[in-house]
Coordinates of C-alpha atoms in Angstrom, one line a residue:
X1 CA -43.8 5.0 -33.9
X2 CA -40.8 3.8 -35.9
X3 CA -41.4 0.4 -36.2
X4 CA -38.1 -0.7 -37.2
X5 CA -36.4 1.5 -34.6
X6 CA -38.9 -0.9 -32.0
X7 CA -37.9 -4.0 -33.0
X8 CA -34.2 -3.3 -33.1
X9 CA -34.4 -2.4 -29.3
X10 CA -36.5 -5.1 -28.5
X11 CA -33.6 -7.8 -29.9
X12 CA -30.8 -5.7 -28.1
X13 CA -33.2 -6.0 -24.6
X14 CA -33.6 -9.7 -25.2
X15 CA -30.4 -10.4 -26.0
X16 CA -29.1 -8.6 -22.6
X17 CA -31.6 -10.9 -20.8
X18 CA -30.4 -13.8 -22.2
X19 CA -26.8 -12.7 -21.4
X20 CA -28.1 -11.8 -17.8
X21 CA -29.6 -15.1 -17.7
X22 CA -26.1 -16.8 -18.7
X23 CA -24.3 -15.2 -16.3
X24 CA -26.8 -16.8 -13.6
X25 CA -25.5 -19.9 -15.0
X26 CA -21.8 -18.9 -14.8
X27 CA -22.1 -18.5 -11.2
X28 CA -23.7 -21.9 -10.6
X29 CA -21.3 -23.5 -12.5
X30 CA -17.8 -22.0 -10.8
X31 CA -19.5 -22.5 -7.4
X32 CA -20.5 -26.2 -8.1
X33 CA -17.2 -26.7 -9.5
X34 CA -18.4 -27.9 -12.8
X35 CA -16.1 -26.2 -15.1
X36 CA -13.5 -27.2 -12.9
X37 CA -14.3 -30.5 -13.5
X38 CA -14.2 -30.6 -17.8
X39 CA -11.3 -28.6 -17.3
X40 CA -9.4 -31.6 -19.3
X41 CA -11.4 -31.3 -22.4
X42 CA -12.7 -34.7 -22.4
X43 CA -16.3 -35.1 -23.3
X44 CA -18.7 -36.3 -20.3
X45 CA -21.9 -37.0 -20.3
X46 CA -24.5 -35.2 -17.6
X47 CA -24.7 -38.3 -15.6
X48 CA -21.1 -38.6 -15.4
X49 CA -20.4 -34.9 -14.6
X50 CA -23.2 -35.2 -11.8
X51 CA -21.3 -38.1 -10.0
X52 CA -18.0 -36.4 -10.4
X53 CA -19.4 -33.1 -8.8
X54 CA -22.3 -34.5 -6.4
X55 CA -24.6 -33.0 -8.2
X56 CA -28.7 -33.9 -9.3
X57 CA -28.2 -35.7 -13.0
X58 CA -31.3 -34.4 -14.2
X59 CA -30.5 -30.5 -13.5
X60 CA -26.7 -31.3 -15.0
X61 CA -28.0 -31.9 -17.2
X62 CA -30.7 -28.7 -18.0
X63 CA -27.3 -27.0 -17.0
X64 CA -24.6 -28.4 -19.9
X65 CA -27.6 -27.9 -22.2
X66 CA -28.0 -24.2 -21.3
X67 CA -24.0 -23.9 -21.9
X68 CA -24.3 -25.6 -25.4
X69 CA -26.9 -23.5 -26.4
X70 CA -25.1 -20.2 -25.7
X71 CA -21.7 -21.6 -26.6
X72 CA -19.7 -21.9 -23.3
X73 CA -19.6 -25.3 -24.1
X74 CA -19.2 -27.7 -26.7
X75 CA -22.2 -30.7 -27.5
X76 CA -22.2 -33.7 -29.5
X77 CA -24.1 -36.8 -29.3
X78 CA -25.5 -36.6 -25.7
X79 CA -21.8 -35.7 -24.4
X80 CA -20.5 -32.3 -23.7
X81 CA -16.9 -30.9 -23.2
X82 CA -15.1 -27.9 -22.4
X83 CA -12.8 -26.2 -25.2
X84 CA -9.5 -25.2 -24.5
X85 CA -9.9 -21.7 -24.9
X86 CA -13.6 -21.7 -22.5
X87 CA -11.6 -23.3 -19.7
X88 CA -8.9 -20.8 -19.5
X89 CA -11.5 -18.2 -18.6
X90 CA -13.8 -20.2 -16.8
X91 CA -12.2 -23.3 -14.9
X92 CA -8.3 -22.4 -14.8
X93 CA -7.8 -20.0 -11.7
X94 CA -4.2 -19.2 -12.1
X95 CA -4.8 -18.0 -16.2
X96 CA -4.6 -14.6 -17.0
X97 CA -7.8 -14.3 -18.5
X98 CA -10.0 -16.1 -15.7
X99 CA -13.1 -14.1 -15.2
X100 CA -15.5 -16.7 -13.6
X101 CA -14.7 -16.4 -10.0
X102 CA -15.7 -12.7 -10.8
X103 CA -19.1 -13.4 -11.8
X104 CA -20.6 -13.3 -8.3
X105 CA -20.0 -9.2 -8.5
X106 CA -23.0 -9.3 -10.7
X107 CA -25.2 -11.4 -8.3
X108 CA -24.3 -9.1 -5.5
X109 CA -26.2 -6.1 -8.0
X110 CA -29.3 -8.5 -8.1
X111 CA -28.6 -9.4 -4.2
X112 CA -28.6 -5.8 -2.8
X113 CA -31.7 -4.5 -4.7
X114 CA -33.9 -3.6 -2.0
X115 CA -31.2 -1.9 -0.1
X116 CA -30.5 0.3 -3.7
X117 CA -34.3 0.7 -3.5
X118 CA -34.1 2.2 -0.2
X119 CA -30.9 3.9 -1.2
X120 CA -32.6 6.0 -3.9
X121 CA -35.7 6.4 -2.3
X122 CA -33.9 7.7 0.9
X123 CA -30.7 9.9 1.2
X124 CA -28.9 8.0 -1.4
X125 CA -26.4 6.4 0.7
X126 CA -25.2 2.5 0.1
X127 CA -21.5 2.2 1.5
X128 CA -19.5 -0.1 0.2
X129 CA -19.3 -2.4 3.1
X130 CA -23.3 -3.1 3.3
X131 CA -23.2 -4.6 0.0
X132 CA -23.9 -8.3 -0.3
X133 CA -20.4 -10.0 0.5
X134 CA -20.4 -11.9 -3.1
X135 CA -19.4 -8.4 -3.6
X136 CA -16.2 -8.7 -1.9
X137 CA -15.3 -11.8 -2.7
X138 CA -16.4 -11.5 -7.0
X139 CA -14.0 -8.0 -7.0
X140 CA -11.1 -9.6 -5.4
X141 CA -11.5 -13.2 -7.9
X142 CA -11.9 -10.5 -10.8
X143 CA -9.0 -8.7 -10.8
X144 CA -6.4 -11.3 -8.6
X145 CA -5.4 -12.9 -12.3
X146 CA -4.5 -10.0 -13.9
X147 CA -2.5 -8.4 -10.9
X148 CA -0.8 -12.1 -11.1
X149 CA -0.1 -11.9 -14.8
X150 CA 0.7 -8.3 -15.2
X151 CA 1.9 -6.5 -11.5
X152 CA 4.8 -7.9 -11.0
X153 CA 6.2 -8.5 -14.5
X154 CA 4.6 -5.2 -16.3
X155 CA 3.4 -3.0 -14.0
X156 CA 6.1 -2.2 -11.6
X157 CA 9.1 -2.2 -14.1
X158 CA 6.8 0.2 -16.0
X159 CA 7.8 2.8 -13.0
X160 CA 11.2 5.0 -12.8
X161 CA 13.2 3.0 -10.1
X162 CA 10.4 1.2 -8.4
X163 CA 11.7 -2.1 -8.4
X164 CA 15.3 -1.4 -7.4
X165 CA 13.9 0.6 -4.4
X166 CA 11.4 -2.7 -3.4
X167 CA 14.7 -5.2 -3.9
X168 CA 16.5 -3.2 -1.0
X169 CA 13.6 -2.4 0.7
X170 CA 11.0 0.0 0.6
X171 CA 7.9 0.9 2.1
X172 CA 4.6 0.7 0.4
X173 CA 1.3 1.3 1.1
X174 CA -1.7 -0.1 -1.1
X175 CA -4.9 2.0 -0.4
X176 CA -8.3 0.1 -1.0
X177 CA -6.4 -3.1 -0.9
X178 CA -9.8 -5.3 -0.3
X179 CA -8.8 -9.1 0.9
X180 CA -5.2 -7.9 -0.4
X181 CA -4.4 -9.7 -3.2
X182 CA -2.3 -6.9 -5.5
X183 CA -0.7 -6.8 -1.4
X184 CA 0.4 -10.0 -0.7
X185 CA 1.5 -10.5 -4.9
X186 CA 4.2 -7.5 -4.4
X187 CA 4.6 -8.9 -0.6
X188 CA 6.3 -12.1 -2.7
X189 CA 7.7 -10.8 -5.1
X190 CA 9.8 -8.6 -3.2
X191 CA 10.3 -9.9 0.6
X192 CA 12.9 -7.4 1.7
X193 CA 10.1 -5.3 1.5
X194 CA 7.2 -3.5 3.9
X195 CA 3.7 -3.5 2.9
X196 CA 1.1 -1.4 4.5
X197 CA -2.7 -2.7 3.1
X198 CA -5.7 -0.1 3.9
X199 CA -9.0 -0.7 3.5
X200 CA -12.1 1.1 5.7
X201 CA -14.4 -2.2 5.5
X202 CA -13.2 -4.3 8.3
X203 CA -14.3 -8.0 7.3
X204 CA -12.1 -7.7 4.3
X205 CA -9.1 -6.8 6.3
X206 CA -9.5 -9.5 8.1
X207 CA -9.8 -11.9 5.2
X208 CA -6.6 -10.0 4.1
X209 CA -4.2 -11.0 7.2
X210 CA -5.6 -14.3 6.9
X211 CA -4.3 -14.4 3.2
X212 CA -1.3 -13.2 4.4
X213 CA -0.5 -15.6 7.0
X214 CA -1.8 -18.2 4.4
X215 CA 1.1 -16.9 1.6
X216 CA 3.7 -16.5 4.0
X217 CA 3.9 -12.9 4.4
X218 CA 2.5 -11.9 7.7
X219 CA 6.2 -10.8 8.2
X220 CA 6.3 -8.4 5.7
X221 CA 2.9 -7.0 5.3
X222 CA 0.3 -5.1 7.8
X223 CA -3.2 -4.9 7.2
X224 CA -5.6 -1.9 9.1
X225 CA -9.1 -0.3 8.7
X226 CA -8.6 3.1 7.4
X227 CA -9.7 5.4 4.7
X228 CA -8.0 6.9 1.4
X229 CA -7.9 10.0 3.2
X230 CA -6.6 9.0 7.0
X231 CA -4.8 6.3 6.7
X232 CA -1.3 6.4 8.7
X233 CA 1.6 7.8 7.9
X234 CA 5.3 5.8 7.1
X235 CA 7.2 7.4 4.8
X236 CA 5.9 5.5 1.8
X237 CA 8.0 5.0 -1.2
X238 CA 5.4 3.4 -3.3
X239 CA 1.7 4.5 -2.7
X240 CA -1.1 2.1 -4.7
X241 CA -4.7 2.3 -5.7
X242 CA -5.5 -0.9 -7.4
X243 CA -9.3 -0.4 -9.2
X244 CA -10.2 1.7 -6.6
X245 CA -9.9 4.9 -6.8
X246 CA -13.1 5.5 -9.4
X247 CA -15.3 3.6 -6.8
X248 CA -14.4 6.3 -4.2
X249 CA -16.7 9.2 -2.9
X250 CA -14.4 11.8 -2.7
X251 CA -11.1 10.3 -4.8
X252 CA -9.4 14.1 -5.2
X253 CA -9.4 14.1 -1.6
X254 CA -8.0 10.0 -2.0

C-alpha cells in the first residue's frame, strides 16, 4: 500500500464531494432567486436577503455561509455580497458566461439514479426523454447564453455564404433542437427566413412552439417530433446540430 499515493486520492475524492455538495447549493440558490437578488453587489445581511426572497432567515443564512466558505461569495462582518465577476455567471441570465440556470443538469444525474440502476442492471436502455425534466430544462439554460453570445455574431459568419443565403431567405432545419433556443435565436436574427426545429421528445417540442410564439416567431419557425434520421424533407440550405450530435445513439446514421 502506497501510503502517499492513498492520501493523495483521498483529498481529490473529498474535494469532488465538496464540489458536488456546492453545486447542491448552486441549484437552491438560482431557483430561490437569491443570486438574483445580490446581483447589485451591495452587501446584505441574511435577514435582509430572507425578506427580499421569502425565504426562512435562519437557513439564509446556513446558505450565504456555505457560499462564503467556498468562495461564491464574498463575507465581511455578518454581511455578505456578490462580486461582480460571481454574478455574471451566477445571477445575470443574458451574460455570456451564465452557467447557473445549467446546474439542474446535474440534479437530474442524482434524480434518475434508480432508473440508471435499472438501466444497467436490465438491457441498458435509458432514452433521453425518461430522464428527470431538470434535464431538459438545465441543457437548454446551459447552452442558450453562449448560442446568444456567439451564434449569431460568430458562428454563422464563420460559414461560406450562410448568412447572405438566411438575409434572402433560406430554409433551415436544426436537428435535436430541444425547447429551441439556438431555433428561435437564428429565427430573430434573420426573419425572412424558415426554420424547421426537430426533436423526437415531444414535451420539449412543445415547450419550443410555446417559446416561439413567446419571441415572435411562430411565423417563421415550425417545430415537430422526429428523429436525426427521419425527420422531413424541405430542401434545407442550412442543416444544424447544436450539442447534440455526441449525445446520439447512432450519430453516423444522424
Amino acid at each position: 500500500m502506497d501510503e502517499v499515493k492513498l492520501n493523495e486520492f483521498m483529498g481529490k475524492l473529498v474535494t469532488d464531494m465538496g464540489g458536488a455538495a456546492m453545486m447542491a447549493s448552486v441549484i437552491l440558490g438560482e431557483e430561490l432567486g437569491l443570486y438574483r437578488a445580490m446581483v447589485d453587489g451591495t452587501p446584505t445581511t441574511p435577514e435582509q436577503l430572507a425578506t427580499r426572497t421569502g425565504c426562512n432567515p435562519r437557513l439564509i443564512r446556513e446558505w450565504l455561509s456555505a457560499q462564503a466558505a467556498a468562495g461564491y461569495v464574498e463575507a465581511s462582518d455578518g454581511q455578505f455580497r456578490l462580486p461582480a465577476e460571481q454574478a455574471m455567471a451566477l445571477a445575470r441570465e443574458d451574460s455570456p458566461v451564465y452557467v447557473a440556470g445549467g446546474a439542474s443538469v446535474l440534479a437530474s444525474m442524482f434524480l434518475d439514479k434508480d432508473k440508471l440502476v435499472a438501466a444497467m442492471r436490465g438491457n441498458g436502455a435509458l432514452s433521453w426523454g425518461d430522464h428527470h425534466p431538470c434535464l431538459f430544462a438545465g441543457t437548454e439554460r446551459f447552452f442558450r447564453p453562449g448560442y446568444r453570445a456567439h451564434l449569431v455574431a460568430t458562428w454563422l459568419p464563420a460559414l461560406t455564404d450562410v448568412v447572405p443565403r438566411l438575409e434572402a431567405g433560406a430554409t433551415v432545419a436544426d436537428v435535436g433542437c430541444g425547447h429551441g433556443a439556438s431555433t428561435i435565436i437564428m429565427a430573430q436574427a434573420s426573419p425572412a427566413s424558415r426554420f424547421f426545429g426537430f426533436d423526437f421528445h415531444a414535451a420539449s417540442i412543445e415547450t419550443a412552439r410555446q417559446r416561439a410564439a413567446k419571441n415572435g416567431v411562430s411565423d417563421r419557425t415550425t417545430f415537430e417530433v422526429a428523429n436525426a434520421k427521419g425527420y422531413p424533407a424541405h430542401g434545407y440550405d442550412l442543416i444544424c446540430f447544436f450539442d447534440c450530435l455526441h449525445d446520439m445513439g447512432d450519430p453516423v446514421g444522424a
